[in-house]
């Protein structure tokens, strides 16, 4: 039996240089030092980068998904980076580390995690997506386009290895349940769910003909873990490409037409997600636009060959221009919907604290009749 390799992407915000804009080199160096010392013993290879104020650790190994040793290593790297962030007095130092101690794996402790295990093909191209200032449902639409939309992925029509379709694993992030739906047969049911980006998020996609893993996204929502607003979720995702999966160009096409995502300032707004080069992954305007970068690797016996900075391509300039135009329109709405998220999506933000201050000032409609005017004036609820 052929040996499998595991690709793990673990990320967290442990401090930003000047607000929520950038994880500086000092933090990346601290994390990289920990991973470097684990080569050969735990890891085969690694690549450390950042998207905005998030540290993204891309690691390969042969220990499988949810492995305690690998997750402990990532946790230690983030702790070391946090110590540097505190020394530099960076903003939000350690904000995504929701526990003082490690307990088995990073899930539920704050960091985001996307992992997949598979046997390497003769050529194994993978695309790692890293985001900032948005949440996991930002991948709902791109994953639909990649694996279910023949107008985006022509291989669904032309490539016999893909015509049997793909299976989606969808999470109900509030009920903590999951459902599997097949495309194309259950396409309308699939869209009915993943079109609701408040409640549902695509976790994994499998090739139906052999149940081979095709894509995975981190699904951890920090507000659901901590019970209050502690930062944006900033998802990461892994997508396998070519030879039975969408071609690299089809994988990227899901971001060629910017779509609106939740996130931005305080995680309280809708705005476009903008595909950017690695060096441009630094949201600034109103904590946005939300950014996504795409790093292409070839796996060779677990070694990460690359990356190829795929969104650096000039062909995505139009997408960036469109995202900026969309941002102008949405920002003009200020605190009004649809720029502002609905109250149901801000349950764990700071908004409930504002509403709590006004709670006793809400008046039943019948109290506003003429006979109550004097009483209301005495209570100070009317001028």
Short mmCIF file of C-alpha atoms in Angstrom, two decimals:
data_model
loop_
_atom_site.label_atom_id
_atom_site.label_comp_id
_atom_site.label_asym_id
_atom_site.label_seq_id
_atom_site.Cartn_x
_atom_site.Cartn_y
_atom_site.Cartn_z
CA UNK A 1 0.00 0.00 0.00
CA UNK A 2 1.36 3.41 -0.99
CA UNK A 3 2.31 5.73 1.85
CA UNK A 4 0.20 8.82 2.33
CA UNK A 5 1.38 12.36 2.87
CA UNK A 6 -0.47 14.96 4.95
CA UNK A 7 -0.69 18.63 4.06
CA UNK A 8 -1.59 20.81 7.04
CA UNK A 9 -2.24 24.56 7.02
CA UNK A 10 -2.61 26.11 10.47
CA UNK A 11 -3.01 29.84 11.01
CA UNK A 12 -3.66 32.39 13.73
CA UNK A 13 -3.53 36.10 14.45
CA UNK A 14 -1.15 36.60 17.36
CA UNK A 15 -0.38 40.26 16.82
CA UNK A 16 -0.50 42.99 14.18
CA UNK A 17 1.93 45.75 13.27
CA UNK A 18 -0.12 48.93 13.58
CA UNK A 19 -3.60 47.60 14.24
CA UNK A 20 -4.87 44.62 12.25
CA UNK A 21 -2.79 45.20 9.12
CA UNK A 22 0.34 43.03 9.10
CA UNK A 23 2.11 40.18 10.91
CA UNK A 24 5.72 41.44 10.74
CA UNK A 25 8.79 39.42 9.83
CA UNK A 26 9.82 39.07 13.47
CA UNK A 27 6.72 36.94 14.14
CA UNK A 28 7.23 34.82 11.04
CA UNK A 29 10.87 34.25 12.01
CA UNK A 30 9.83 33.08 15.49
CA UNK A 31 7.36 30.58 14.08
CA UNK A 32 9.77 29.42 11.39
CA UNK A 33 12.50 28.74 13.95
CA UNK A 34 10.24 26.28 15.77
CA UNK A 35 9.26 24.48 12.56
CA UNK A 36 12.84 24.37 11.30
CA UNK A 37 13.90 22.45 14.42
CA UNK A 38 11.17 19.87 13.74
CA UNK A 39 12.32 18.95 10.23
CA UNK A 40 12.97 15.24 9.66
CA UNK A 41 11.66 14.30 13.10
CA UNK A 42 8.09 15.63 12.72
CA UNK A 43 7.85 17.54 9.46
CA UNK A 44 8.98 16.82 5.93
CA UNK A 45 8.80 20.46 4.85
CA UNK A 46 7.15 23.77 5.70
CA UNK A 47 6.49 27.26 4.40
CA UNK A 48 5.60 30.20 6.67
CA UNK A 49 3.90 33.30 5.34
CA UNK A 50 1.29 35.83 6.36
CA UNK A 51 -1.96 37.15 4.99
CA UNK A 52 -2.55 40.46 6.70
CA UNK A 53 -2.09 40.02 10.44
CA UNK A 54 -2.36 36.22 10.27
CA UNK A 55 0.56 33.81 10.42
CA UNK A 56 -0.01 30.93 7.97
CA UNK A 57 2.05 27.76 8.48
CA UNK A 58 1.99 25.30 5.57
CA UNK A 59 3.42 21.95 6.64
CA UNK A 60 3.86 18.46 5.21
CA UNK A 61 4.34 15.26 7.18
CA UNK A 62 3.30 11.60 7.33
CA UNK A 63 1.42 11.62 10.61
CA UNK A 64 -2.13 12.04 9.34
CA UNK A 65 -4.75 14.70 10.07
CA UNK A 66 -5.50 15.91 13.61
CA UNK A 67 -2.14 14.60 14.77
CA UNK A 68 -1.31 15.76 18.29
CA UNK A 69 2.42 16.06 17.64
CA UNK A 70 1.97 18.26 14.58
CA UNK A 71 -0.70 20.42 16.19
CA UNK A 72 1.40 20.81 19.33
CA UNK A 73 4.29 21.95 17.14
CA UNK A 74 2.10 24.57 15.45
CA UNK A 75 0.77 25.71 18.83
CA UNK A 76 4.32 26.10 20.16
CA UNK A 77 5.29 28.12 17.07
CA UNK A 78 2.32 30.44 17.64
CA UNK A 79 3.16 30.78 21.33
CA UNK A 80 6.72 31.78 20.46
CA UNK A 81 5.43 34.32 17.96
CA UNK A 82 3.05 35.64 20.62
CA UNK A 83 5.95 36.27 23.00
CA UNK A 84 7.66 38.32 20.30
CA UNK A 85 4.39 40.17 19.64
CA UNK A 86 4.10 41.06 23.31
CA UNK A 87 7.70 42.25 23.42
CA UNK A 88 7.03 44.48 20.41
CA UNK A 89 3.72 45.59 21.95
CA UNK A 90 1.90 44.62 18.76
CA UNK A 91 -1.84 45.05 18.57
CA UNK A 92 -3.95 42.08 19.69
CA UNK A 93 -0.96 40.01 20.81
CA UNK A 94 -2.06 36.39 21.17
CA UNK A 95 -5.70 37.21 20.39
CA UNK A 96 -6.44 33.95 18.54
CA UNK A 97 -4.95 31.72 21.23
CA UNK A 98 -8.04 31.18 23.35
CA UNK A 99 -6.43 28.85 25.86
CA UNK A 100 -3.37 29.00 28.06
CA UNK A 101 -2.53 25.38 27.36
CA UNK A 102 -2.57 22.91 24.48
CA UNK A 103 -5.06 20.03 24.63
CA UNK A 104 -4.67 17.47 21.87
CA UNK A 105 -5.09 19.62 18.75
CA UNK A 106 -5.61 23.27 17.86
CA UNK A 107 -9.29 22.87 16.99
CA UNK A 108 -11.40 24.71 19.50
CA UNK A 109 -8.38 26.63 20.79
CA UNK A 110 -8.59 29.50 18.31
CA UNK A 111 -6.28 28.81 15.34
CA UNK A 112 -7.76 27.86 11.99
CA UNK A 113 -6.83 24.52 10.48
CA UNK A 114 -7.21 22.89 7.05
CA UNK A 115 -5.68 19.46 6.49
CA UNK A 116 -5.87 16.63 3.97
CA UNK A 117 -4.17 13.27 3.65
CA UNK A 118 -3.63 11.49 0.33
CA UNK A 119 -1.28 9.39 -1.77
CA UNK A 120 0.79 11.65 -4.02
CA UNK A 121 0.01 11.35 -7.71
CA UNK A 122 2.85 11.23 -10.26
CA UNK A 123 2.39 15.01 -10.33
CA UNK A 124 0.67 16.62 -7.33
CA UNK A 125 -0.15 20.33 -7.80
CA UNK A 126 -1.96 21.96 -4.87
CA UNK A 127 -3.19 25.49 -4.28
CA UNK A 128 -3.17 26.90 -0.75
CA UNK A 129 -5.51 29.85 -0.20
CA UNK A 130 -4.96 32.22 2.73
CA UNK A 131 -7.47 34.96 3.63
CA UNK A 132 -7.70 37.94 5.91
CA UNK A 133 -10.69 39.91 7.20
CA UNK A 134 -13.41 37.40 6.33
CA UNK A 135 -14.96 34.13 7.49
CA UNK A 136 -14.99 30.49 6.26
CA UNK A 137 -18.16 30.90 4.20
CA UNK A 138 -16.12 33.12 1.87
CA UNK A 139 -15.19 29.85 0.11
CA UNK A 140 -18.80 28.72 -0.46
CA UNK A 141 -19.14 30.44 -3.82
CA UNK A 142 -15.61 29.69 -5.11
CA UNK A 143 -15.92 26.01 -4.11
CA UNK A 144 -19.24 25.87 -5.96
CA UNK A 145 -17.63 27.36 -9.06
CA UNK A 146 -14.60 25.06 -8.87
CA UNK A 147 -16.44 21.77 -8.44
CA UNK A 148 -20.02 22.23 -9.65
CA UNK A 149 -20.23 25.05 -12.21
CA UNK A 150 -19.33 24.02 -15.79
CA UNK A 151 -19.30 27.68 -16.84
CA UNK A 152 -16.30 28.09 -14.55
CA UNK A 153 -14.81 24.58 -14.66
CA UNK A 154 -15.13 23.29 -18.21
CA UNK A 155 -13.60 19.97 -17.17
CA UNK A 156 -16.93 19.01 -15.59
CA UNK A 157 -18.17 18.67 -19.18
CA UNK A 158 -15.03 17.66 -21.09
CA UNK A 159 -12.93 15.59 -18.66
CA UNK A 160 -14.24 12.00 -18.19
CA UNK A 161 -12.41 11.79 -14.85
CA UNK A 162 -14.66 14.56 -13.46
CA UNK A 163 -18.03 14.03 -15.15
CA UNK A 164 -19.30 11.88 -12.26
CA UNK A 165 -19.20 15.03 -10.14
CA UNK A 166 -18.16 15.94 -6.60
CA UNK A 167 -19.53 15.45 -3.10
CA UNK A 168 -19.76 18.42 -0.71
CA UNK A 169 -19.48 18.21 3.06
CA UNK A 170 -21.40 21.16 4.49
CA UNK A 171 -21.35 22.34 8.09
CA UNK A 172 -24.19 23.98 9.97
CA UNK A 173 -21.95 26.17 12.11
CA UNK A 174 -24.69 26.97 14.64
CA UNK A 175 -26.16 23.49 15.13
CA UNK A 176 -22.74 21.79 14.85
CA UNK A 177 -24.08 19.30 12.30
CA UNK A 178 -22.96 18.27 8.82
CA UNK A 179 -24.61 17.04 5.64
CA UNK A 180 -23.21 15.52 2.44
CA UNK A 181 -24.71 16.57 -0.90
CA UNK A 182 -23.80 15.37 -4.39
CA UNK A 183 -23.37 17.54 -7.46
CA UNK A 184 -24.83 17.67 -10.00
CA UNK A 185 -27.89 15.64 -8.85
CA UNK A 186 -28.50 17.67 -5.67
CA UNK A 187 -27.27 20.97 -7.05
CA UNK A 188 -30.34 22.99 -6.09
CA UNK A 189 -30.32 21.66 -2.53
CA UNK A 190 -26.59 22.41 -2.37
CA UNK A 191 -27.16 26.01 -3.43
CA UNK A 192 -30.09 26.38 -1.02
CA UNK A 193 -27.66 25.69 1.82
CA UNK A 194 -24.33 27.22 0.84
CA UNK A 195 -26.05 30.36 -0.47
CA UNK A 196 -26.80 31.07 3.20
CA UNK A 197 -23.31 32.13 4.21
CA UNK A 198 -24.49 33.07 7.70
CA UNK A 199 -25.29 29.49 8.71
CA UNK A 200 -23.55 27.07 6.33
CA UNK A 201 -19.94 26.62 5.25
CA UNK A 202 -18.36 24.09 2.91
CA UNK A 203 -15.82 22.05 4.87
CA UNK A 204 -14.61 19.47 2.33
CA UNK A 205 -15.14 18.42 -1.27
CA UNK A 206 -14.58 14.85 -2.52
CA UNK A 207 -14.36 13.37 -6.00
CA UNK A 208 -17.36 11.05 -6.19
CA UNK A 209 -15.97 8.31 -8.40
CA UNK A 210 -13.40 7.27 -5.76
CA UNK A 211 -14.14 9.51 -2.74
CA UNK A 212 -10.71 11.13 -3.13
CA UNK A 213 -10.28 14.37 -1.17
CA UNK A 214 -10.30 17.40 -3.47
CA UNK A 215 -10.53 20.44 -1.19
CA UNK A 216 -10.79 21.44 2.45
CA UNK A 217 -11.40 24.73 4.26
CA UNK A 218 -10.87 25.73 7.87
CA UNK A 219 -14.31 26.06 9.48
CA UNK A 220 -13.50 27.34 12.97
CA UNK A 221 -15.53 30.43 13.88
CA UNK A 222 -13.85 32.26 16.74
CA UNK A 223 -17.04 33.86 18.01
CA UNK A 224 -18.65 30.44 18.32
CA UNK A 225 -15.65 29.17 20.31
CA UNK A 226 -15.13 32.13 22.60
CA UNK A 227 -18.75 33.28 22.97
CA UNK A 228 -17.83 36.84 22.07
CA UNK A 229 -16.09 38.77 19.32
CA UNK A 230 -12.36 37.98 19.40
CA UNK A 231 -11.39 38.58 15.78
CA UNK A 232 -12.25 37.61 12.24
CA UNK A 233 -11.94 33.96 11.29
CA UNK A 234 -9.66 34.50 8.30
CA UNK A 235 -9.95 31.05 6.69
CA UNK A 236 -7.37 28.96 4.88
CA UNK A 237 -8.09 26.31 2.26
CA UNK A 238 -6.30 23.62 0.26
CA UNK A 239 -7.35 22.56 -3.24
CA UNK A 240 -5.80 19.76 -5.31
CA UNK A 241 -5.56 20.51 -9.03
CA UNK A 242 -5.18 18.79 -12.42
CA UNK A 243 -5.48 15.11 -13.42
CA UNK A 244 -8.99 14.33 -12.23
CA UNK A 245 -9.48 17.62 -10.40
CA UNK A 246 -10.10 21.11 -11.80
CA UNK A 247 -7.10 22.59 -13.61
CA UNK A 248 -5.20 25.33 -11.77
CA UNK A 249 -6.81 27.95 -14.00
CA UNK A 250 -10.26 26.56 -13.16
CA UNK A 251 -9.46 26.61 -9.44
CA UNK A 252 -8.46 30.26 -9.64
CA UNK A 253 -11.43 31.25 -11.82
CA UNK A 254 -13.63 31.11 -8.72
CA UNK A 255 -12.05 34.41 -7.63
CA UNK A 256 -11.95 36.15 -11.03
CA UNK A 257 -15.28 37.86 -10.32
CA UNK A 258 -15.20 39.30 -6.77
CA UNK A 259 -18.08 38.39 -4.46
CA UNK A 260 -19.30 39.93 -1.22
CA UNK A 261 -18.15 38.36 2.04
CA UNK A 262 -18.71 39.03 5.73
CA UNK A 263 -15.82 40.50 7.68
CA UNK A 264 -13.98 43.77 7.20
CA UNK A 265 -13.98 46.24 10.12
CA UNK A 266 -14.74 44.45 13.43
CA UNK A 267 -16.16 41.58 11.40
CA UNK A 268 -19.39 43.59 11.10
CA UNK A 269 -19.65 44.39 7.38
CA UNK A 270 -20.17 42.96 3.93
CA UNK A 271 -17.66 43.86 1.25
CA UNK A 272 -15.81 42.34 -1.71
CA UNK A 273 -12.97 39.86 -1.36
CA UNK A 274 -9.98 40.84 -3.48
CA UNK A 275 -7.45 38.35 -4.95
CA UNK A 276 -3.94 39.67 -4.33
CA UNK A 277 -0.26 38.76 -4.60
CA UNK A 278 1.48 37.63 -1.44
CA UNK A 279 3.20 41.00 -1.05
CA UNK A 280 -0.13 42.84 -1.29
CA UNK A 281 -1.92 40.81 1.39
CA UNK A 282 -2.14 43.73 3.81
CA UNK A 283 -5.70 45.04 4.33
CA UNK A 284 -5.72 48.67 5.37
CA UNK A 285 -8.77 50.59 4.14
CA UNK A 286 -11.54 50.05 6.70
CA UNK A 287 -9.65 46.85 7.58
CA UNK A 288 -10.14 45.75 3.99
CA UNK A 289 -10.82 44.92 1.31
CA UNK A 290 -10.82 41.33 2.51
CA UNK A 291 -7.84 39.63 0.89
CA UNK A 292 -7.23 36.18 -0.55
CA UNK A 293 -3.88 34.97 -1.86
CA UNK A 294 -3.23 31.73 -3.74
CA UNK A 295 0.08 29.90 -3.40
CA UNK A 296 0.75 27.06 -5.83
CA UNK A 297 3.00 24.17 -4.84
CA UNK A 298 4.12 20.90 -6.36
CA UNK A 299 4.51 18.11 -3.83
CA UNK A 300 7.50 15.84 -4.34
CA UNK A 301 7.68 13.06 -1.73
CA UNK A 302 6.17 15.53 0.70
CA UNK A 303 8.56 18.33 -0.18
CA UNK A 304 6.96 21.68 -1.01
CA UNK A 305 8.28 22.83 -4.38
CA UNK A 306 7.36 26.51 -4.77
CA UNK A 307 5.39 28.56 -4.14
CA UNK A 308 4.08 30.10 -7.29
CA UNK A 309 2.30 33.34 -6.31
CA UNK A 310 -0.72 32.72 -8.54
CA UNK A 311 -2.79 35.87 -7.94
CA UNK A 312 0.24 38.02 -8.78
CA UNK A 313 -0.73 37.43 -12.41
CA UNK A 314 -1.81 40.60 -14.21
CA UNK A 315 -4.91 38.79 -15.48
CA UNK A 316 -6.41 39.38 -12.02
CA UNK A 317 -5.95 43.16 -12.26
CA UNK A 318 -9.54 43.55 -13.50
CA UNK A 319 -10.80 41.55 -10.53
CA UNK A 320 -8.89 43.85 -8.20
CA UNK A 321 -10.29 46.94 -9.92
CA UNK A 322 -13.80 45.58 -9.69
CA UNK A 323 -13.34 44.73 -6.01
CA UNK A 324 -12.24 48.29 -5.31
CA UNK A 325 -15.28 49.68 -7.18
CA UNK A 326 -17.55 47.36 -5.17
CA UNK A 327 -15.85 48.52 -1.98
CA UNK A 328 -16.60 52.15 -2.85
CA UNK A 329 -20.27 51.35 -3.29
CA UNK A 330 -20.57 49.31 -0.08
CA UNK A 331 -18.61 51.82 2.02
CA UNK A 332 -20.96 54.61 0.91
CA UNK A 333 -23.69 52.88 2.94
CA UNK A 334 -21.84 53.51 6.20
CA UNK A 335 -23.61 51.82 9.13
CA UNK A 336 -26.66 50.94 7.02
CA UNK A 337 -27.46 47.49 5.66
CA UNK A 338 -26.52 45.82 3.38
CA UNK A 339 -23.03 47.15 4.15
CA UNK A 340 -23.55 46.43 7.82
CA UNK A 341 -24.24 42.79 8.67
CA UNK A 342 -27.71 41.88 9.95
CA UNK A 343 -28.04 41.75 13.71
CA UNK A 344 -28.25 37.94 13.67
CA UNK A 345 -24.71 37.80 12.23
CA UNK A 346 -23.40 40.20 14.87
CA UNK A 347 -24.68 38.29 17.88
CA UNK A 348 -21.18 37.78 19.22
CA UNK A 349 -19.73 41.18 18.29
CA UNK A 350 -19.69 44.33 20.39
CA UNK A 351 -23.15 45.36 19.12
CA UNK A 352 -25.08 43.50 21.89
CA UNK A 353 -23.31 45.70 24.44
CA UNK A 354 -24.71 48.77 22.68
CA UNK A 355 -28.20 47.26 22.60
CA UNK A 356 -27.97 46.30 26.28
CA UNK A 357 -27.50 49.96 27.17
CA UNK A 358 -30.76 50.80 25.36
CA UNK A 359 -32.76 47.82 26.60
CA UNK A 360 -34.78 49.68 29.26
CA UNK A 361 -35.55 52.54 26.92
CA UNK A 362 -37.64 50.47 24.49
CA UNK A 363 -41.35 51.19 25.02
CA UNK A 364 -44.40 49.06 24.19
CA UNK A 365 -46.40 50.59 21.35
CA UNK A 366 -49.54 51.03 23.48
CA UNK A 367 -47.58 53.18 25.95
CA UNK A 368 -47.23 55.88 23.36
CA UNK A 369 -50.93 56.81 23.49
CA UNK A 370 -51.78 60.36 24.53
CA UNK A 371 -52.61 59.38 28.11
CA UNK A 372 -49.05 58.16 28.67
CA UNK A 373 -47.23 61.25 27.42
CA UNK A 374 -46.81 62.89 30.81
CA UNK A 375 -45.58 59.62 32.37
CA UNK A 376 -43.03 59.18 29.62
CA UNK A 377 -41.78 62.71 30.09
CA UNK A 378 -41.32 62.09 33.80
CA UNK A 379 -39.33 58.92 33.03
CA UNK A 380 -37.11 60.92 30.70
CA UNK A 381 -37.97 58.85 27.62
CA UNK A 382 -39.32 61.91 25.83
CA UNK A 383 -38.17 65.48 25.61
#
